Amino acid sequence: MQSRTPASRTGRPRSAAADTAILAATREALVELGWSGLTLGDVATRAGVAKTTVYRRWAGKSELVTDALATLFDQLVLPDRGSLRADIEDVVLQFAELLEQPATKTALMAVVAEATHDEALRQRIREKIVARQKRLVVEGRSRAQHRGEIPVDTTDPGPQIDLIFDVIAGAVVHRTLVSCEPVDTDWATRLTAVLLDGLAAAGD
Amino acid sequence: MQSRTPASRTGRPRSAAADTAILAATREALVELGWSGLTLGDVATRAGVAKTTVYRRWAGKSELVTDALATLFDQLVLPDRGSLRADIEDVVLQFAELLEQPATKTALMAVVAEATHDEALRQRIREKIVARQKRLVVEGRSRAQHRGEIPVDTTDPGPQIDLIFDVIAGAVVHRTLVSCEPVDTDWATRLTAVLLDGLAAAGD
DNA sequence: GGCATTACGCTACGGGTCGTAGCGAAAGCT
DNA sequence: AGCTTTCGCTACGACCCGTAGCGTAATGCC
């Protein structure tokens, strides 16, 4: 999860319960206090551990919040709804529900903000969040191709996958956090329609 | 800009130069230190004013950074490129260029993060940034309808405008700040193609 | 069982930032 | 001139940071 203890086999092992307690306390404190208001001392108190225990495991606030956030994103799955349209609508609503949780929205934006001037943190985010969730797009695209809904191209699919991922995730994040409007089934349907059919065909 | 002085006409007026100096110093400090590292005392020193002068004008870090950010967004314009496709590609590249500036990306994400638990700040962002930039979509849509590129609907255009705004802005923000990939002309073309023609038609 | 090793809780510390208060000087308006 | 407000400056208590040191607890190895 955080700093590894690779070659150490002797001595008292680290409490796994402390890990989960600290991460849970971090999410709780984020909801109540936000990024600026969150202090590691307060997290330690909420988790029922000493402040030094937190510092022994995480280098700072950014790393701790990133790990607390990663545990939330792993809830996403992609059940087969039978069509590309239904699959997209499903994952949009799922992602929106995840972003409805106050801990998710606060942590995601704050960590991305910190990452703009911290290369190591950018790497951590890409590994633990972006790369993992991009698999949803890969799987949905593969299913759609097998169904014959979209053509099987011979070129490198990477750029197209990245584009779809950014459009879907970006739209949901922007709608939820910047425009501050809810993502309901109607909006998910409209977004999916634009994605599949284009603006002209999807006009009101 | 910040706290108003409505009924006060007498006494020494506030220095307008101090305002611009403080906002410029805020953007500069954001680039070097990021959100967490930025302190109002440091901003005051950079701007060449006393710390108390900053506190007299802005209530806190969030409000100051929001105003510093708003001045950056007002650079966006929507020149008439002759077609909806060209207009979209143009504004995508313009928005991406704006987000390339380190001050913009850091400030935008940090302020949005703080706003997740601060209703007054959400309101400030919507008024000073979201509402202003949404006019780009309104104008581009109006032009396209006059050209006959998209149908003129009789229903409320608000939801469709909001959707387009969130898709375009969200995709660019997500691409730039979360996926950490550059927005070049090729990507802008691909995004525009998906928007106008849909996923199936725009496949590689 | 005894021993080395590591993690734990606790306390204390210097350093830094916060946001505010008070002061005298400066700059405008009538 | 006189009044009013802002300005720069200094100082202050409060809080959080991140680390060090201590004694204790929990494991693996001999």
XYZ file of C-alpha atoms (C1' of nucleotides) in Angstrom:
468
model
C 0.000 0.000 0.000
C 2.541 2.598 1.056
C 6.231 2.264 1.958
C 7.393 -1.272 1.498
C 9.295 -3.341 4.013
C 10.884 -5.719 1.535
C 13.776 -7.504 3.217
C 12.642 -7.251 6.812
C 11.299 -10.506 8.165
C 12.179 -10.104 11.797
C 10.729 -7.806 14.402
C 7.174 -6.851 15.230
C 5.042 -6.704 12.056
C 3.063 -3.629 11.181
C -0.558 -3.729 12.159
C -2.771 -4.246 9.121
C -5.690 -2.973 11.145
C -3.882 0.325 11.612
C -3.629 0.705 7.833
C -7.348 0.364 7.226
C -8.168 2.479 10.262
C -5.913 5.293 9.068
C -7.303 5.211 5.527
C -10.880 5.198 6.826
C -10.087 8.076 9.180
C -8.561 9.979 6.270
C -11.723 9.656 4.182
C -13.834 10.686 7.153
C -11.691 13.725 7.950
C -11.691 14.766 4.286
C -15.462 14.903 4.263
C -15.649 17.033 7.374
C -12.646 19.308 6.969
C -11.668 19.250 3.304
C -8.115 19.164 2.037
C -6.852 22.340 3.682
C -8.436 21.551 7.002
C -7.148 18.000 7.145
C -4.189 17.448 9.476
C -2.263 14.254 9.988
C -2.504 14.669 13.731
C -6.260 14.686 13.512
C -6.238 11.609 11.280
C -4.112 9.771 13.828
C -6.526 10.662 16.621
C -9.540 9.516 14.617
C -7.821 6.252 13.719
C -6.874 5.611 17.321
C -3.143 5.487 16.583
C -0.200 7.703 17.448
C 0.774 10.486 15.074
C 4.209 8.946 14.666
C 2.627 5.761 13.340
C 1.103 7.689 10.450
C 4.417 9.357 9.623
C 6.210 6.016 9.689
C 3.966 4.752 6.855
C 3.242 7.751 4.642
C 5.588 10.524 3.587
C 2.936 13.232 3.661
C -0.633 14.310 3.184
C -0.620 13.811 -0.591
C 0.479 10.196 -0.472
C -1.959 9.341 2.287
C -4.940 10.859 0.519
C -3.975 9.241 -2.793
C -4.047 5.809 -1.191
C -7.307 6.549 0.584
C -8.742 7.559 -2.778
C -7.495 4.475 -4.619
C -9.467 2.221 -2.305
C -12.649 4.013 -3.365
C -12.089 3.660 -7.111
C -11.739 -0.073 -6.928
C -15.502 -0.318 -6.438
C -16.081 0.213 -10.181
C -17.001 -2.801 -12.307
C -18.397 -3.251 -15.815
C -21.293 -5.694 -15.939
C -22.335 -6.811 -19.430
C -25.602 -5.052 -20.198
C -25.873 -6.493 -23.697
C -25.102 -3.423 -25.771
C -22.452 -0.718 -25.970
C -25.078 1.916 -25.255
C -26.246 0.202 -22.090
C -22.677 -0.503 -20.971
C -21.700 3.148 -21.275
C -24.794 4.381 -19.497
C -24.118 1.917 -16.713
C -20.520 2.926 -16.125
C -21.396 6.618 -16.324
C -23.968 6.238 -13.583
C -21.603 4.108 -11.552
C -18.826 6.652 -11.825
C -21.241 9.431 -10.946
C -22.373 7.565 -7.870
C -18.760 7.173 -6.822
C -18.187 10.895 -7.277
C -21.282 11.653 -5.244
C -19.447 10.463 -2.173
C -17.949 13.569 -0.588
C -14.671 11.870 0.204
C -14.145 10.960 -3.457
C -14.725 14.379 -4.929
C -12.648 16.214 -2.357
C -9.755 13.799 -2.476
C -9.643 13.484 -6.263
C -9.498 17.188 -6.991
C -7.088 17.977 -4.180
C -4.660 15.250 -5.141
C -4.738 16.256 -8.805
C -4.067 19.837 -7.772
C -1.044 18.825 -5.740
C 0.159 16.602 -8.558
C 0.450 19.561 -10.928
C 3.761 20.432 -9.289
C 4.842 17.003 -8.016
C 6.022 14.497 -10.600
C 6.244 11.616 -8.141
C 2.638 12.164 -7.137
C 1.547 12.240 -10.794
C 3.173 8.873 -11.260
C 1.461 7.515 -8.170
C -1.950 8.669 -9.422
C -1.452 7.236 -12.885
C -0.433 3.878 -11.508
C -3.003 3.490 -8.767
C -6.052 5.131 -10.351
C -5.858 6.020 -14.054
C -4.267 2.830 -15.341
C -6.551 0.625 -13.282
C -9.799 2.259 -14.357
C -8.857 2.469 -18.025
C -9.463 -1.238 -18.159
C -13.179 -0.516 -18.091
C -12.864 1.205 -21.468
C -10.743 -1.574 -22.911
C -13.252 -4.207 -21.905
C -16.298 -2.273 -23.054
C -14.674 -1.574 -26.405
C -13.718 -5.192 -26.872
C -17.268 -6.342 -26.169
C -18.704 -3.815 -28.619
C -16.345 -4.997 -31.334
C -17.349 -8.598 -30.794
C -20.983 -7.563 -31.078
C -20.164 -5.717 -34.309
C -21.273 -2.368 -32.907
C -18.024 -0.618 -33.754
C -15.455 -1.554 -36.386
C -12.357 -3.564 -35.515
C -9.525 -1.285 -36.508
C -6.057 -2.430 -37.423
C -4.242 0.622 -36.109
C -3.055 1.177 -32.557
C -6.192 1.343 -30.384
C -4.368 3.154 -27.566
C -5.151 6.724 -28.596
C -8.825 5.954 -29.171
C -9.101 4.270 -25.776
C -7.427 7.220 -24.095
C -9.804 9.597 -25.857
C -12.923 7.717 -24.815
C -11.672 7.460 -21.254
C -10.986 11.176 -21.019
C -14.314 12.120 -22.583
C -16.439 9.954 -20.305
C -14.554 10.472 -17.066
C -13.902 14.121 -17.801
C -17.513 14.900 -18.601
C -18.785 13.233 -15.439
C -16.168 14.895 -13.260
C -16.764 18.292 -14.798
C -20.534 17.983 -14.561
C -20.354 16.916 -10.928
C -17.564 19.052 -9.536
C -17.273 22.160 -11.692
C -20.801 22.710 -12.942
C -22.155 21.247 -9.696
C -25.112 19.589 -11.419
C -26.368 16.055 -10.693
C -25.699 13.148 -13.033
C -29.075 11.423 -13.383
C -30.242 8.769 -15.825
C -31.466 11.423 -18.243
C -28.073 13.124 -18.418
C -26.316 9.752 -18.774
C -28.609 8.897 -21.678
C -27.893 12.195 -23.395
C -24.135 11.873 -22.923
C -24.201 8.353 -24.322
C -26.261 9.526 -27.290
C -23.732 12.217 -28.148
C -20.890 9.736 -27.821
C -22.490 7.134 -30.070
C -24.373 9.208 -32.613
C -22.721 12.643 -32.598
C -24.044 16.070 -31.872
C -26.214 16.560 -34.960
C -28.034 13.243 -34.639
C -28.372 13.561 -30.872
C -29.879 17.045 -31.003
C -32.816 17.512 -28.671
C -13.137 42.101 -7.639
C -13.257 41.110 -3.982
C -14.847 42.784 -0.976
C -16.830 45.770 -2.049
C -16.621 49.222 -0.548
C -20.013 50.436 -1.703
C -20.939 53.479 0.358
C -17.460 54.716 1.142
C -16.483 57.665 -0.987
C -14.263 59.490 1.433
C -10.824 58.592 2.739
C -7.808 57.203 0.972
C -8.829 54.948 -1.930
C -7.507 51.443 -2.217
C -4.561 51.077 -4.515
C -5.620 49.443 -7.780
C -1.987 48.596 -8.421
C -1.936 46.561 -5.234
C -4.823 44.445 -6.540
C -3.079 43.490 -9.748
C 0.230 43.015 -7.953
C -1.341 40.661 -5.417
C -3.140 38.624 -8.088
C 0.021 38.376 -10.170
C 2.015 37.360 -7.109
C -0.613 34.725 -6.322
C -0.299 33.166 -9.776
C 3.485 33.241 -9.507
C 3.511 31.644 -6.059
C 1.056 28.974 -7.195
C 3.410 27.901 -9.950
C 6.386 27.618 -7.638
C 4.817 26.274 -4.479
C 1.461 24.768 -5.406
C -1.689 25.101 -3.356
C -0.434 23.596 -0.118
C 2.807 25.501 -0.190
C 1.220 28.843 -0.935
C 0.976 31.179 2.061
C -0.639 34.602 2.146
C 2.396 36.035 3.870
C 4.571 34.960 0.967
C 2.121 36.423 -1.537
C 2.250 39.749 0.277
C 6.035 39.782 0.184
C 6.110 38.976 -3.539
C 3.559 41.681 -4.271
C 5.492 44.223 -2.244
C 2.604 44.909 0.129
C 2.003 44.235 3.790
C 0.320 41.005 4.844
C -2.486 42.961 6.434
C -3.305 44.567 3.086
C -4.043 41.152 1.611
C -6.275 40.194 4.517
C -8.188 43.456 4.228
C -9.224 42.556 0.663
C -9.664 38.796 0.616
C -11.176 36.572 3.263
C -8.807 33.666 2.690
C -6.688 31.617 0.357
C -9.616 30.154 -1.569
C -11.143 33.500 -2.489
C -7.803 34.973 -3.496
C -6.895 32.073 -5.754
C -10.371 32.026 -7.312
C -10.026 35.645 -8.356
C -6.505 35.085 -9.625
C -7.865 32.206 -11.690
C -10.780 34.173 -13.107
C -8.415 36.684 -14.671
C -6.796 33.845 -16.610
C -10.030 32.437 -18.026
C -11.081 35.731 -19.527
C -8.462 35.203 -22.235
C -10.761 32.768 -24.059
C -12.552 33.988 -27.184
C -14.456 32.258 -30.013
C -13.417 33.500 -33.441
C -15.682 32.446 -36.317
C -13.794 29.746 -38.225
C -16.628 29.175 -40.689
C -17.886 25.775 -39.508
C -18.934 24.103 -36.282
C -16.118 21.614 -36.639
C -13.487 24.309 -36.959
C -15.000 26.349 -34.145
C -14.903 23.418 -31.755
C -11.355 22.467 -32.668
C -10.309 26.064 -32.138
C -11.816 26.440 -28.688
C -10.479 23.045 -27.613
C -6.956 24.061 -28.520
C -7.416 27.441 -26.889
C -8.672 25.899 -23.689
C -5.831 23.413 -23.716
C -3.307 26.190 -24.115
C -4.830 27.951 -21.139
C -4.573 24.781 -19.077
C -0.957 24.372 -20.099
C -0.093 27.343 -17.951
C 0.968 25.925 -14.590
C -0.892 28.567 -12.629
C -4.166 27.658 -14.316
C -4.047 23.934 -13.727
C -2.927 24.213 -10.119
C -5.420 26.898 -9.201
C -8.395 25.330 -10.965
C -8.091 21.932 -9.344
C -7.272 23.274 -5.896
C -10.172 25.696 -5.849
C -12.604 23.033 -7.048
C -11.327 20.738 -4.318
C -11.922 23.342 -1.652
C -15.341 24.115 -3.104
C -16.530 20.564 -2.484
C -17.121 21.485 1.142
C -17.708 25.237 0.833
C -21.009 26.348 -0.663
C -20.034 30.037 -0.844
C -16.931 29.133 -2.815
C -18.961 26.989 -5.214
C -21.188 29.967 -5.875
C -18.167 32.184 -6.479
C -16.711 29.742 -8.994
C -19.975 29.356 -10.861
C -20.429 33.087 -11.166
C -16.900 34.096 -12.051
C -15.785 31.171 -14.210
C -18.438 28.649 -15.280
C -21.201 31.073 -16.221
C -18.829 33.338 -18.113
C -17.212 30.625 -20.218
C -20.483 28.882 -21.027
C -21.160 31.763 -23.382
C -18.652 30.217 -25.762
C -20.927 27.205 -26.186
C -24.023 29.356 -26.586
C -22.412 31.371 -29.337
C -20.910 28.424 -31.158
C -24.233 26.610 -31.078
C -26.093 29.637 -32.360
C -23.703 30.007 -35.268
C -24.016 26.347 -36.191
C -27.795 26.584 -36.183
C -27.695 29.593 -38.482
C -25.425 27.662 -40.806
C -27.870 24.744 -40.731
C -25.276 22.364 -39.299
C -27.442 21.323 -36.356
C -31.229 21.483 -36.060
C -32.985 24.367 -34.357
C -34.902 22.730 -31.548
C -37.988 24.122 -29.908
C -37.325 22.695 -26.469
C -35.255 24.273 -23.736
C -31.660 24.402 -25.037
C -30.199 24.750 -21.533
C -29.560 21.072 -20.821
C -27.955 20.496 -24.224
C -25.680 23.497 -23.744
C -24.671 22.302 -20.296
C -23.939 18.849 -21.685
C -21.736 20.125 -24.488
C -19.896 22.408 -22.104
C -19.182 19.618 -19.646
C -18.072 17.206 -22.374
C -15.628 19.591 -24.008
C -14.227 21.247 -20.909
C -14.239 18.002 -18.953
C -12.428 16.042 -21.630
C -9.699 18.664 -21.994
C -9.248 19.005 -18.247
C -9.167 15.265 -17.716
C -6.760 14.702 -20.580
C -4.421 17.413 -19.357
C -4.536 17.033 -15.590
C -5.543 13.459 -14.805
C -4.183 11.495 -17.737
C -1.289 13.969 -18.028
C -1.193 13.744 -21.832
C -0.796 16.702 -24.179
C -3.700 18.154 -26.156
C -2.348 18.555 -29.691
C -4.136 19.242 -32.951
C -4.520 15.537 -33.616
C -6.287 14.915 -30.335
C -8.480 17.972 -30.844
C -9.487 16.671 -34.264
C -10.354 13.268 -32.859
C -12.379 14.726 -29.992
C -14.292 16.938 -32.414
C -14.964 13.979 -34.684
C -16.449 11.955 -31.843
C -18.593 14.885 -30.787
C -19.960 15.532 -34.265
C -20.175 12.072 -35.781
C -20.318 9.661 -32.849
C -18.073 6.802 -31.808
C -18.957 4.320 -34.534
C -18.415 6.763 -37.399
C -15.301 8.247 -35.829
C -13.628 4.885 -35.235
C -10.047 4.714 -36.416
C 13.064 -19.921 26.994
C 16.099 -15.993 25.864
C 17.583 -12.470 22.515
C 17.665 -9.293 18.701
C 14.710 -6.604 15.959
C 11.035 -3.875 14.696
C 6.563 -1.395 15.597
C 3.904 0.890 18.903
C 2.035 4.787 22.078
C 3.365 8.710 24.331
C 5.627 13.146 25.259
C 8.182 17.026 24.101
C 10.427 20.212 21.092
C 11.860 24.127 17.611
C 10.065 26.085 13.547
C 6.646 27.963 10.721
C 2.053 29.917 9.412
C -2.243 31.692 10.794
C -5.351 35.672 11.394
C -5.767 39.788 14.318
C -4.699 44.076 16.814
C -2.460 48.353 17.371
C 0.401 52.051 15.860
C 1.954 56.227 13.098
C 2.243 57.859 8.367
C 0.287 58.632 3.761
C -3.310 59.838 0.430
C -7.431 61.268 -1.058
C -12.141 64.305 -0.564
C -14.748 68.556 1.015
C -6.980 73.012 6.768
C -9.672 68.758 8.706
C -11.709 64.193 8.194
C -11.611 59.572 6.673
C -9.714 55.466 5.062
C -5.788 52.802 3.616
C -1.092 51.866 4.046
C 3.277 49.518 6.048
C 5.047 47.741 10.079
C 5.403 45.076 14.377
C 3.892 41.977 17.708
C 0.990 38.434 19.535
C -1.322 33.797 20.948
C -2.825 29.757 18.701
C -2.232 25.954 15.915
C 0.070 22.411 13.060
C 4.271 20.536 11.310
C 7.688 16.822 11.323
C 11.169 14.700 14.335
C 13.481 12.779 18.370
C 13.573 10.139 22.428
C 11.701 6.969 25.648
C 9.726 2.675 27.490
C 6.729 -1.132 26.037
C 4.706 -4.768 23.002
C 4.992 -8.302 19.412
C 7.290 -11.164 16.440
C 11.381 -14.403 14.349
C 15.663 -16.791 15.220
C 18.777 -19.387 18.129
